[in-house]
PDB file of C-alpha atoms in Angstrom:
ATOM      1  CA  UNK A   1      65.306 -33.875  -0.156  1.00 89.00           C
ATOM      2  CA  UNK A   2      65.030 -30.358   1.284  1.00 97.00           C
ATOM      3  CA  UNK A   3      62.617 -28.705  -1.258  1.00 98.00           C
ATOM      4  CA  UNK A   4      62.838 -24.496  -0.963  1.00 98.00           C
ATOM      5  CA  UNK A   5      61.174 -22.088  -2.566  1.00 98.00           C
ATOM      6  CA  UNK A   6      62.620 -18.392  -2.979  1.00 98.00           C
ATOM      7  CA  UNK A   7      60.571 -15.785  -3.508  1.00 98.00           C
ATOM      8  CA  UNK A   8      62.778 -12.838  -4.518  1.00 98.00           C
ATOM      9  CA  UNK A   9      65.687 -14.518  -5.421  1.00 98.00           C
ATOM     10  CA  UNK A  10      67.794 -12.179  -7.052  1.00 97.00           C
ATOM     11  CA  UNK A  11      68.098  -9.948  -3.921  1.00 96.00           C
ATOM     12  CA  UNK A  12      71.453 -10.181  -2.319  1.00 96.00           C
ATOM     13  CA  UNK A  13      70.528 -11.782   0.970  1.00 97.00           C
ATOM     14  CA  UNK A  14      68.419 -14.219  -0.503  1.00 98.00           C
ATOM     15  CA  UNK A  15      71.003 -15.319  -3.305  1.00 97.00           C
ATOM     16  CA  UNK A  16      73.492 -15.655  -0.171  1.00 98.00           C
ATOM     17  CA  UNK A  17      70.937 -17.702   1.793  1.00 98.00           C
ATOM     18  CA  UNK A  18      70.042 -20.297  -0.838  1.00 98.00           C
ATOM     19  CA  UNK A  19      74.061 -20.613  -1.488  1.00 98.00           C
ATOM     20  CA  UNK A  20      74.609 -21.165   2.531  1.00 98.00           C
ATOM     21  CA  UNK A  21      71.356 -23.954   1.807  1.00 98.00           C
ATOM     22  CA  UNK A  22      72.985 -25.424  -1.235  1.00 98.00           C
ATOM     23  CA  UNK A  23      73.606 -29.120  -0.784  1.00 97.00           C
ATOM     24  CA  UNK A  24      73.136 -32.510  -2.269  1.00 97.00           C
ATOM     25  CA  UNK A  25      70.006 -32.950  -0.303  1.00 97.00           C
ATOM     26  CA  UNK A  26      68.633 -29.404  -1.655  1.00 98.00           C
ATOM     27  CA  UNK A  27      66.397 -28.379  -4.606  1.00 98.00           C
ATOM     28  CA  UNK A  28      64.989 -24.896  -5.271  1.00 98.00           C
ATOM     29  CA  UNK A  29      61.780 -23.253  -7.473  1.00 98.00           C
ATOM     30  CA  UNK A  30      63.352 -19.742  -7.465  1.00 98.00           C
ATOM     31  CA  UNK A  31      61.242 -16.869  -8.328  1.00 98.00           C
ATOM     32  CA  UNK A  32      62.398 -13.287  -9.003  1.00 97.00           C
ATOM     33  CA  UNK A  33      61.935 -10.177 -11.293  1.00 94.00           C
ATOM     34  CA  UNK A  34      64.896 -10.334 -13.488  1.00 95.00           C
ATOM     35  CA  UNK A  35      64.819 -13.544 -15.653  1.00 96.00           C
ATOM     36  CA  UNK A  36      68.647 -12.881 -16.899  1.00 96.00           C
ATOM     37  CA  UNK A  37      70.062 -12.755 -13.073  1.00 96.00           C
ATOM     38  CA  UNK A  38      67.790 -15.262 -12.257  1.00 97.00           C
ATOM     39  CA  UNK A  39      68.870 -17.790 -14.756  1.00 97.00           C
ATOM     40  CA  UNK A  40      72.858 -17.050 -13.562  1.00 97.00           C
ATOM     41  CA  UNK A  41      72.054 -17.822 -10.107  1.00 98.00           C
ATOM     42  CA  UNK A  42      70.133 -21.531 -11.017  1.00 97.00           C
ATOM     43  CA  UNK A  43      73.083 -22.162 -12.967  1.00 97.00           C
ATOM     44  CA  UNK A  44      75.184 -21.667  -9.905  1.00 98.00           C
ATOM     45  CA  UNK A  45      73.141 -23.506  -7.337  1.00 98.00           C
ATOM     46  CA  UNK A  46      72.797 -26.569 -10.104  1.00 98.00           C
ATOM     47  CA  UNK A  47      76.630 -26.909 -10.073  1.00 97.00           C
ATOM     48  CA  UNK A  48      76.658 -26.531  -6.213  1.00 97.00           C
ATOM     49  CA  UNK A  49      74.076 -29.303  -5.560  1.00 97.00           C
ATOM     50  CA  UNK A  50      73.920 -31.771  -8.545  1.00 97.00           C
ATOM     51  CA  UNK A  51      69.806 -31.176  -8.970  1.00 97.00           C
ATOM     52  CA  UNK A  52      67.812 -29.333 -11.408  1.00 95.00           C
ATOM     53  CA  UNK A  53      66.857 -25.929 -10.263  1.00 97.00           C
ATOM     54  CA  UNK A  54      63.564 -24.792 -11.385  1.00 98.00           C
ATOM     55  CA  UNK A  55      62.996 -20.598 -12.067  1.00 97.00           C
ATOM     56  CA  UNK A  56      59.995 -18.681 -12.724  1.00 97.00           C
ATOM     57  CA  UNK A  57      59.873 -14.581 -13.851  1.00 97.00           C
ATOM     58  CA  UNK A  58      57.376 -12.792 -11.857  1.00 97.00           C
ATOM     59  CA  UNK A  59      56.271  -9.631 -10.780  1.00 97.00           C
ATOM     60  CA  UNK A  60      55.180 -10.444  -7.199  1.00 98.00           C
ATOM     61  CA  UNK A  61      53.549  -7.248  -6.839  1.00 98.00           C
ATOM     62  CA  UNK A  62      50.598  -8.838  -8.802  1.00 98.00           C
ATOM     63  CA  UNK A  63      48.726 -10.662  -6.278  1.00 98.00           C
ATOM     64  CA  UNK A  64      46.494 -12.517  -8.541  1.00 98.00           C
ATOM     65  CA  UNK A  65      49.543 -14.212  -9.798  1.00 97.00           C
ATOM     66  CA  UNK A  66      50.920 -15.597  -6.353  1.00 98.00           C
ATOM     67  CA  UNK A  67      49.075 -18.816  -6.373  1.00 98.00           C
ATOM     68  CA  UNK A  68      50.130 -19.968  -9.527  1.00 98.00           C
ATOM     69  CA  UNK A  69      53.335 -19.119  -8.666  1.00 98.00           C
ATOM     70  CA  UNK A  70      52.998 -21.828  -5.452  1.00 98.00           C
ATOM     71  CA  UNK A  71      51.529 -23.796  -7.451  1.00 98.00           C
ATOM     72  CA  UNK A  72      53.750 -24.176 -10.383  1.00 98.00           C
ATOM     73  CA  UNK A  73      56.506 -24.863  -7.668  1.00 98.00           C
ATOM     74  CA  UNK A  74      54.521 -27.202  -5.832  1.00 98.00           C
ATOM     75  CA  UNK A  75      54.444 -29.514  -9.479  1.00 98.00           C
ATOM     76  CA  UNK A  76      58.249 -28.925  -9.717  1.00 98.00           C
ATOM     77  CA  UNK A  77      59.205 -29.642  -6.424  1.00 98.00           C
ATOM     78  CA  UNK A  78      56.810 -32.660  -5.747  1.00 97.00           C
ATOM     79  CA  UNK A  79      55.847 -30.531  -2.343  1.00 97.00           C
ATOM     80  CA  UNK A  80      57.835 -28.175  -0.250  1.00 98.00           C
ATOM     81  CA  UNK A  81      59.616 -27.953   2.966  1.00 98.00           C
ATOM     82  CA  UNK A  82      60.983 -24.290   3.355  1.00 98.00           C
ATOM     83  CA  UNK A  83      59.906 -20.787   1.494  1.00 98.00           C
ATOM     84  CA  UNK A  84      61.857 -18.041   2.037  1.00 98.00           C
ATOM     85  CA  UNK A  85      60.212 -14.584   1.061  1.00 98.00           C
ATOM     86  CA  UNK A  86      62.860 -11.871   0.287  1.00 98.00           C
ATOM     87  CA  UNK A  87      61.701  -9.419  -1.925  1.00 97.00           C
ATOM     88  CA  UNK A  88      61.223  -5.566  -1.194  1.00 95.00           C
ATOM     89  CA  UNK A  89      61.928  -2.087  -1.812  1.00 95.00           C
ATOM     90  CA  UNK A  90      63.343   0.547  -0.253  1.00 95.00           C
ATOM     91  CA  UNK A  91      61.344   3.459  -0.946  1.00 95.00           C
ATOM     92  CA  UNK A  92      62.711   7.719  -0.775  1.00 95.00           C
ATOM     93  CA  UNK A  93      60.610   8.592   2.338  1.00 97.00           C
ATOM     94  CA  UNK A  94      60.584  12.161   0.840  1.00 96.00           C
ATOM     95  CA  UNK A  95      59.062  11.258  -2.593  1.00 97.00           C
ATOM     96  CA  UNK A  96      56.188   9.106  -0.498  1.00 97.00           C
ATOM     97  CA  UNK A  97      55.759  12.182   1.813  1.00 97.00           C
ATOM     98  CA  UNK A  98      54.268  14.153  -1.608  1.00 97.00           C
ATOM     99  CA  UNK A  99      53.437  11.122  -3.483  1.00 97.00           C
ATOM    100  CA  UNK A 100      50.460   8.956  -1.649  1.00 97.00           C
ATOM    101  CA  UNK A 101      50.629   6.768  -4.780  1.00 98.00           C
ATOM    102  CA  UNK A 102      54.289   5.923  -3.606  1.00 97.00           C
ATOM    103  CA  UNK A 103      53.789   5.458  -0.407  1.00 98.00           C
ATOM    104  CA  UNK A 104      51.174   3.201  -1.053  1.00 98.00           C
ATOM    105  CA  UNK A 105      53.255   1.157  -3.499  1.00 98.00           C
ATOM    106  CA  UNK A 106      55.882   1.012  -1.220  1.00 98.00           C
ATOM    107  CA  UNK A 107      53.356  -0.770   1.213  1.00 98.00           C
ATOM    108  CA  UNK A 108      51.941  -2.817  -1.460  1.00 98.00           C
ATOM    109  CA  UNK A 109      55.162  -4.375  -2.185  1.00 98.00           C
ATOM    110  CA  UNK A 110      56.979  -4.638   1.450  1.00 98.00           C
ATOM    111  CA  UNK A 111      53.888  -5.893   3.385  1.00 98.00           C
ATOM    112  CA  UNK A 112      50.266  -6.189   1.249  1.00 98.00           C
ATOM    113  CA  UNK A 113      52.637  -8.841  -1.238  1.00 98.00           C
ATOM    114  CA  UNK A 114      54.581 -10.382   1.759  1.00 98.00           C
ATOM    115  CA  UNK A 115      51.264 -11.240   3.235  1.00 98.00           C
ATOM    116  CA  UNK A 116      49.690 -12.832   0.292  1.00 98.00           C
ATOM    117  CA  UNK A 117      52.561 -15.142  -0.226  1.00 98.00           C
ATOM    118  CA  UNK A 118      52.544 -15.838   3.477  1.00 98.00           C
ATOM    119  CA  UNK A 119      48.698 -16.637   3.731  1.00 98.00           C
ATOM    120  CA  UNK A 120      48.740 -18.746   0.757  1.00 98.00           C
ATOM    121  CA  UNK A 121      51.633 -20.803   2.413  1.00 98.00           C
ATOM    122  CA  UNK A 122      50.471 -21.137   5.428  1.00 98.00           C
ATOM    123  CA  UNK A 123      47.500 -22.657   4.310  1.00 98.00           C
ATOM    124  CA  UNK A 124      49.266 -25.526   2.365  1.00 98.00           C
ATOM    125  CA  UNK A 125      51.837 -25.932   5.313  1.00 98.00           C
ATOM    126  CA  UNK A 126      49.056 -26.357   7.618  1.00 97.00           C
ATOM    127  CA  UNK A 127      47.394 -28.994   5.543  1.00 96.00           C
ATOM    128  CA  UNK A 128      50.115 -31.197   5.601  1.00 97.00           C
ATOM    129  CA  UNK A 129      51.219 -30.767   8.780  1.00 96.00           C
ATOM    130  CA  UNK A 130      54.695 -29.353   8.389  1.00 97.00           C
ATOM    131  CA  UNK A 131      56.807 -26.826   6.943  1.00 98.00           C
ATOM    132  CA  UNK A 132      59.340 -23.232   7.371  1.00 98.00           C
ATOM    133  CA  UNK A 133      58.469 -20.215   6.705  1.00 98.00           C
ATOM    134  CA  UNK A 134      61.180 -17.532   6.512  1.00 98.00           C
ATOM    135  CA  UNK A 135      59.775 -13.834   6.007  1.00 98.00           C
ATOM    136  CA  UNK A 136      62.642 -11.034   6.124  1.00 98.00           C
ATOM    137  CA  UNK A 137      61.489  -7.796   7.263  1.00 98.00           C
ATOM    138  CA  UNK A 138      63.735  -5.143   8.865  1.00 98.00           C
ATOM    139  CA  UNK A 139      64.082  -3.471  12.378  1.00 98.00           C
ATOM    140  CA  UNK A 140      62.939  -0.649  10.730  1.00 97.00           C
ATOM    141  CA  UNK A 141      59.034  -1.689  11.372  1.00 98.00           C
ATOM    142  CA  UNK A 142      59.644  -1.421  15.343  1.00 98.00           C
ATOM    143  CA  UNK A 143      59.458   2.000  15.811  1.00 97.00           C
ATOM    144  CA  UNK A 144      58.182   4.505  13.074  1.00 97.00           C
ATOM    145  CA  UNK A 145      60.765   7.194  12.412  1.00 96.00           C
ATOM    146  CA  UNK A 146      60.553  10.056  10.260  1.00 96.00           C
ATOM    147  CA  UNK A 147      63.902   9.421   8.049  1.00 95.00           C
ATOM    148  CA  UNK A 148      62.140   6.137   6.695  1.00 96.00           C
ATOM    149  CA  UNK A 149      58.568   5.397   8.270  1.00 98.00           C
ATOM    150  CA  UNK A 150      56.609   4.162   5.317  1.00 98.00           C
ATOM    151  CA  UNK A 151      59.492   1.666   4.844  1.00 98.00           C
ATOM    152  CA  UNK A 152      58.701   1.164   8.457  1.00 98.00           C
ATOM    153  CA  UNK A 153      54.752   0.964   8.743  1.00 98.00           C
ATOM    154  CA  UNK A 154      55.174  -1.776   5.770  1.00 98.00           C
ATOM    155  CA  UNK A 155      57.516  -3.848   7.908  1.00 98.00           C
ATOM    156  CA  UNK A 156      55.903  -3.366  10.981  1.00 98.00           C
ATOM    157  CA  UNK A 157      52.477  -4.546   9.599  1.00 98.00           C
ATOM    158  CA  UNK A 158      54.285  -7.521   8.587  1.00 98.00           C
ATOM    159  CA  UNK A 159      55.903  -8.474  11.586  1.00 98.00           C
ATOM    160  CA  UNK A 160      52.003  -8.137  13.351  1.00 98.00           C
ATOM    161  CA  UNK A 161      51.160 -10.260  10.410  1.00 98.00           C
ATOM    162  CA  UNK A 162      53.363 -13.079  10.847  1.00 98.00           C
ATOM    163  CA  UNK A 163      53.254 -12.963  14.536  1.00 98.00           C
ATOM    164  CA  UNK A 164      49.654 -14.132  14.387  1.00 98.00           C
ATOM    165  CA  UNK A 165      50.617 -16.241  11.666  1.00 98.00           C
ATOM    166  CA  UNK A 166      53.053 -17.960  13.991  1.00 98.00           C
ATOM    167  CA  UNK A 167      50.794 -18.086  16.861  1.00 98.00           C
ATOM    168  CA  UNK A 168      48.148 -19.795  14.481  1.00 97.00           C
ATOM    169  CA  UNK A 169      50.723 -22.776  12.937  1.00 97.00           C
ATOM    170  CA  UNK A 170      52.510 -23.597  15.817  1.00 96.00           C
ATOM    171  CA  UNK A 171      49.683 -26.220  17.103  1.00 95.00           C
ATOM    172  CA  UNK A 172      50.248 -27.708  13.479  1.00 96.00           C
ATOM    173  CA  UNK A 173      53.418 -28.386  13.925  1.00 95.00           C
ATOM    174  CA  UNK A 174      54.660 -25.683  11.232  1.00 97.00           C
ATOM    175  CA  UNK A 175      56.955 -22.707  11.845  1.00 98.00           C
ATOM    176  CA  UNK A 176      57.571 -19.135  10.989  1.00 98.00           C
ATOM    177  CA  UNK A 177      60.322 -16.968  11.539  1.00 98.00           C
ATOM    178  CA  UNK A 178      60.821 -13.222  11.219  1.00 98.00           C
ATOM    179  CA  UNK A 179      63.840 -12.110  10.125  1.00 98.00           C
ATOM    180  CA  UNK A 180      64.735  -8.301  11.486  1.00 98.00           C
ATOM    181  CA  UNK A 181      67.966  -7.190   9.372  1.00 98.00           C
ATOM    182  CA  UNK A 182      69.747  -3.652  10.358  1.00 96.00           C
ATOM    183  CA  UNK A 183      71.470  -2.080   7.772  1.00 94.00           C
ATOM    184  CA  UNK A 184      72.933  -4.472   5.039  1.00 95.00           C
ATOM    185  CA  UNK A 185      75.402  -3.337   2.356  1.00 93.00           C
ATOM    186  CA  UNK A 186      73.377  -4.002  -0.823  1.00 91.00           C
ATOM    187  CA  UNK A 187      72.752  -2.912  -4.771  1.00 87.00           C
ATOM    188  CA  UNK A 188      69.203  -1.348  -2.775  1.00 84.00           C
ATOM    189  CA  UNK A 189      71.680   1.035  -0.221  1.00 90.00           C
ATOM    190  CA  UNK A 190      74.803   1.304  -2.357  1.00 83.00           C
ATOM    191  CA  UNK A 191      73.713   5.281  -2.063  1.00 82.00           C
ATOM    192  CA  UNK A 192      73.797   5.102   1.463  1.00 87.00           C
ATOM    193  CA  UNK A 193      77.448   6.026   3.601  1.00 87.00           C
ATOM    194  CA  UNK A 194      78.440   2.949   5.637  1.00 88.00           C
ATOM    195  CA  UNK A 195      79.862   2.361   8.873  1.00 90.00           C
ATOM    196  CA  UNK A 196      80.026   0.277  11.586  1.00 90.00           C
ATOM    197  CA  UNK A 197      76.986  -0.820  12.309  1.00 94.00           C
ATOM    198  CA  UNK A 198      76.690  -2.306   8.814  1.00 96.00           C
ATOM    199  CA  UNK A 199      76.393  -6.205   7.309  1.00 95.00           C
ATOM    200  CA  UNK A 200      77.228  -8.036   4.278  1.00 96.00           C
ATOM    201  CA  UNK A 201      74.592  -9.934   3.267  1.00 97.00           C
ATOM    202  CA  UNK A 202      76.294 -13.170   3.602  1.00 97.00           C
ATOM    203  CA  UNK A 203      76.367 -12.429   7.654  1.00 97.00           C
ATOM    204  CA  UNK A 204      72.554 -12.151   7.059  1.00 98.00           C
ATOM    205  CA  UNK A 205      72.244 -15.349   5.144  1.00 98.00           C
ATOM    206  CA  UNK A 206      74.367 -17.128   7.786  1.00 98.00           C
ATOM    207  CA  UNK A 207      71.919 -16.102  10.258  1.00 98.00           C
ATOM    208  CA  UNK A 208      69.028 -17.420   8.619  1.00 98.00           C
ATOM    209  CA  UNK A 209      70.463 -20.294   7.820  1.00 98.00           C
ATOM    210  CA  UNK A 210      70.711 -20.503  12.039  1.00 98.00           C
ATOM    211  CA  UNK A 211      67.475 -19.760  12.633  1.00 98.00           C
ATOM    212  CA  UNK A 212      66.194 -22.270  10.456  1.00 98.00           C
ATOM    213  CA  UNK A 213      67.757 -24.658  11.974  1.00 97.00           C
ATOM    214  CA  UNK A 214      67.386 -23.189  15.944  1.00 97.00           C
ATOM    215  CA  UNK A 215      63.579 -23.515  14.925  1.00 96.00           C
ATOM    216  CA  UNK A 216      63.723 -19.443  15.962  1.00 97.00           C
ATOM    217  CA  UNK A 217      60.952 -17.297  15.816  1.00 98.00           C
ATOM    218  CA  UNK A 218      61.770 -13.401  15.665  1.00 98.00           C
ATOM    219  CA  UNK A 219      65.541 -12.676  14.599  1.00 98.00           C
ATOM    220  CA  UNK A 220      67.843  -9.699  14.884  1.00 98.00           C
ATOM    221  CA  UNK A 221      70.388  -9.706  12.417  1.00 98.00           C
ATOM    222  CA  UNK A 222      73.367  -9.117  13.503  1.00 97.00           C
ATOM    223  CA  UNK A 223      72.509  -9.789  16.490  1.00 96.00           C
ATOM    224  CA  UNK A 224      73.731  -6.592  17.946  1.00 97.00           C
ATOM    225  CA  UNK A 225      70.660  -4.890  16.779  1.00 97.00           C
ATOM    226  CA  UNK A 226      68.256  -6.763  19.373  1.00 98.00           C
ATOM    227  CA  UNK A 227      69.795  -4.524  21.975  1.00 98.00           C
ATOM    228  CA  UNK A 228      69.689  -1.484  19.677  1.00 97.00           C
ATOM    229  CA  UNK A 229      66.268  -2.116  19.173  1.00 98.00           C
ATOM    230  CA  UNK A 230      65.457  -2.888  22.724  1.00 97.00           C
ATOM    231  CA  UNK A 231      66.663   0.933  23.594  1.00 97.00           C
ATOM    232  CA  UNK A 232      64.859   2.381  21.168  1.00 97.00           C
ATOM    233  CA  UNK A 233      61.475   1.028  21.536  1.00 97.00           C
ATOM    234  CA  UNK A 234      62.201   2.133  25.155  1.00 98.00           C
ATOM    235  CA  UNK A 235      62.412   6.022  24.684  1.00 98.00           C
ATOM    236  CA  UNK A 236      59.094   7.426  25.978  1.00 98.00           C
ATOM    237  CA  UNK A 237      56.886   9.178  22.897  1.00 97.00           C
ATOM    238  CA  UNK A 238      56.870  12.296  24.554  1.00 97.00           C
ATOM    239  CA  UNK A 239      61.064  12.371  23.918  1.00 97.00           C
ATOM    240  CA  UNK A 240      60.917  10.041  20.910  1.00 97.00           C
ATOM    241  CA  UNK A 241      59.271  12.624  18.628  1.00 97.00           C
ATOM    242  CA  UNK A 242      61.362  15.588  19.377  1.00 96.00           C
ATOM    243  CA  UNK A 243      64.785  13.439  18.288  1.00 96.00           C
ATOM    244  CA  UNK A 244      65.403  13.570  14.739  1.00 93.00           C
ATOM    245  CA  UNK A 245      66.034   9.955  14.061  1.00 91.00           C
TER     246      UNK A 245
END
């Protein structure tokens, strides 16, 4: 059996990821803020695999919480093989510009939680030897830009994070992926105009679902935006902070 764990499982990429990783051989310990959306999407992966489906109601901004969380999963699951963390916010860069307390609980949430949950996984995975773990961030954390850069600071400290992270497991035979979505047509960005350059999140879930299995490391998603990315990181400082990006 593939055992998963989902932390933020009500988001839209992640319920489209655990449906692409539905299967006979799956079971999931889903974890997410809203018990009532939570509970409709175990039903739904229970009919699409046959197996129980285990849920838990959290606030994963707690910290002190996360390893019972792991724990309680652990029990469930008899062990576990892949942990995907999805959760986030997308916070009004405007509000955090005149609200410290914002932008700090924007970080809180997109990187200080991210890295607890990571740190306490990694350390199981690398006691048994094996195990995936899938983090999504956003390209947003690979260049800080004034339209959105404490969104971007918290992503960014998390892809350092789990790049050391990664560096660390590898001789232990465990791996970690990044996940680096563009824009993605969600219930978070259903504010925002859309155009071309944006995803549904079931494109995002079926790229996870590839990395996983490509044993990948750092992923652009769609894959359009490693190139996009690749320019922008490019653009000397001296130009860079006179464009208003």
């Amino acid at each position: 059996m593939l055992r998963i764990l989902i932390f933020g499982a009500t988001s839209a990429i992640a319920e489209a990821t655990a449906r692409r990783l539905a299967s006979p051989q799956a079971t999931f310990f889903l974890v997410g803020r809203n018990p009532q959306r939570l509970a409709a999407i175990s039903d739904d992966l229970r009919v699409r695999t046959g197996n129980p489906v285990h849920q838990q109601s959290a606030d994963l901004d707690a910290l002190a919480q996360h390893p019972r969380l792991i724990d309680k999963a652990l029990a469930a699951l008899g062990g576990l093989d892949l942990v995907l963390i999805a959760h986030g916010t997308l916070p009004d860069q405007q509000v955090c510009e005149q609200d410290v307390a914002r932008s700090m609980a924007a970080i809180h949430t997109n990187a200080l939680s991210a890295i607890s949950l990571s740190s306490l996984i990694a350390n199981h995975f690398e006691t048994v030897g094996h195990g995936t773990l899938v983090v999504i961030g956003s390209v947003a954390g690979d260049r800080g830009r004034q339209s959105n850069y404490v969104y971007g600071a918290a992503k960014g400290m998390l892809a350092i994070f789990l790049q050391g992270l990664r560096n660390r497991l590898t001789a232990a035979g465990c791996q970690v992926i990044t996940i680096k979505p563009g824009f993605v047509d969600t219930p978070m960005t259903t504010d925002f105009p859309k155009g071309a350059l944006w995803a549904q999140p079931d494109d995002i879930a079926q790229g996870i679902v590839k990395a996983i299995r490509k044993k990948s490391d750092v992923v652009y998603l769609p894959c359009f935006w490693y190139a996009i990315m690749g320019l922008v990181r490019a653009i000397p400082e001296r130009i860079f902070k006179r464009m208003p990006l």
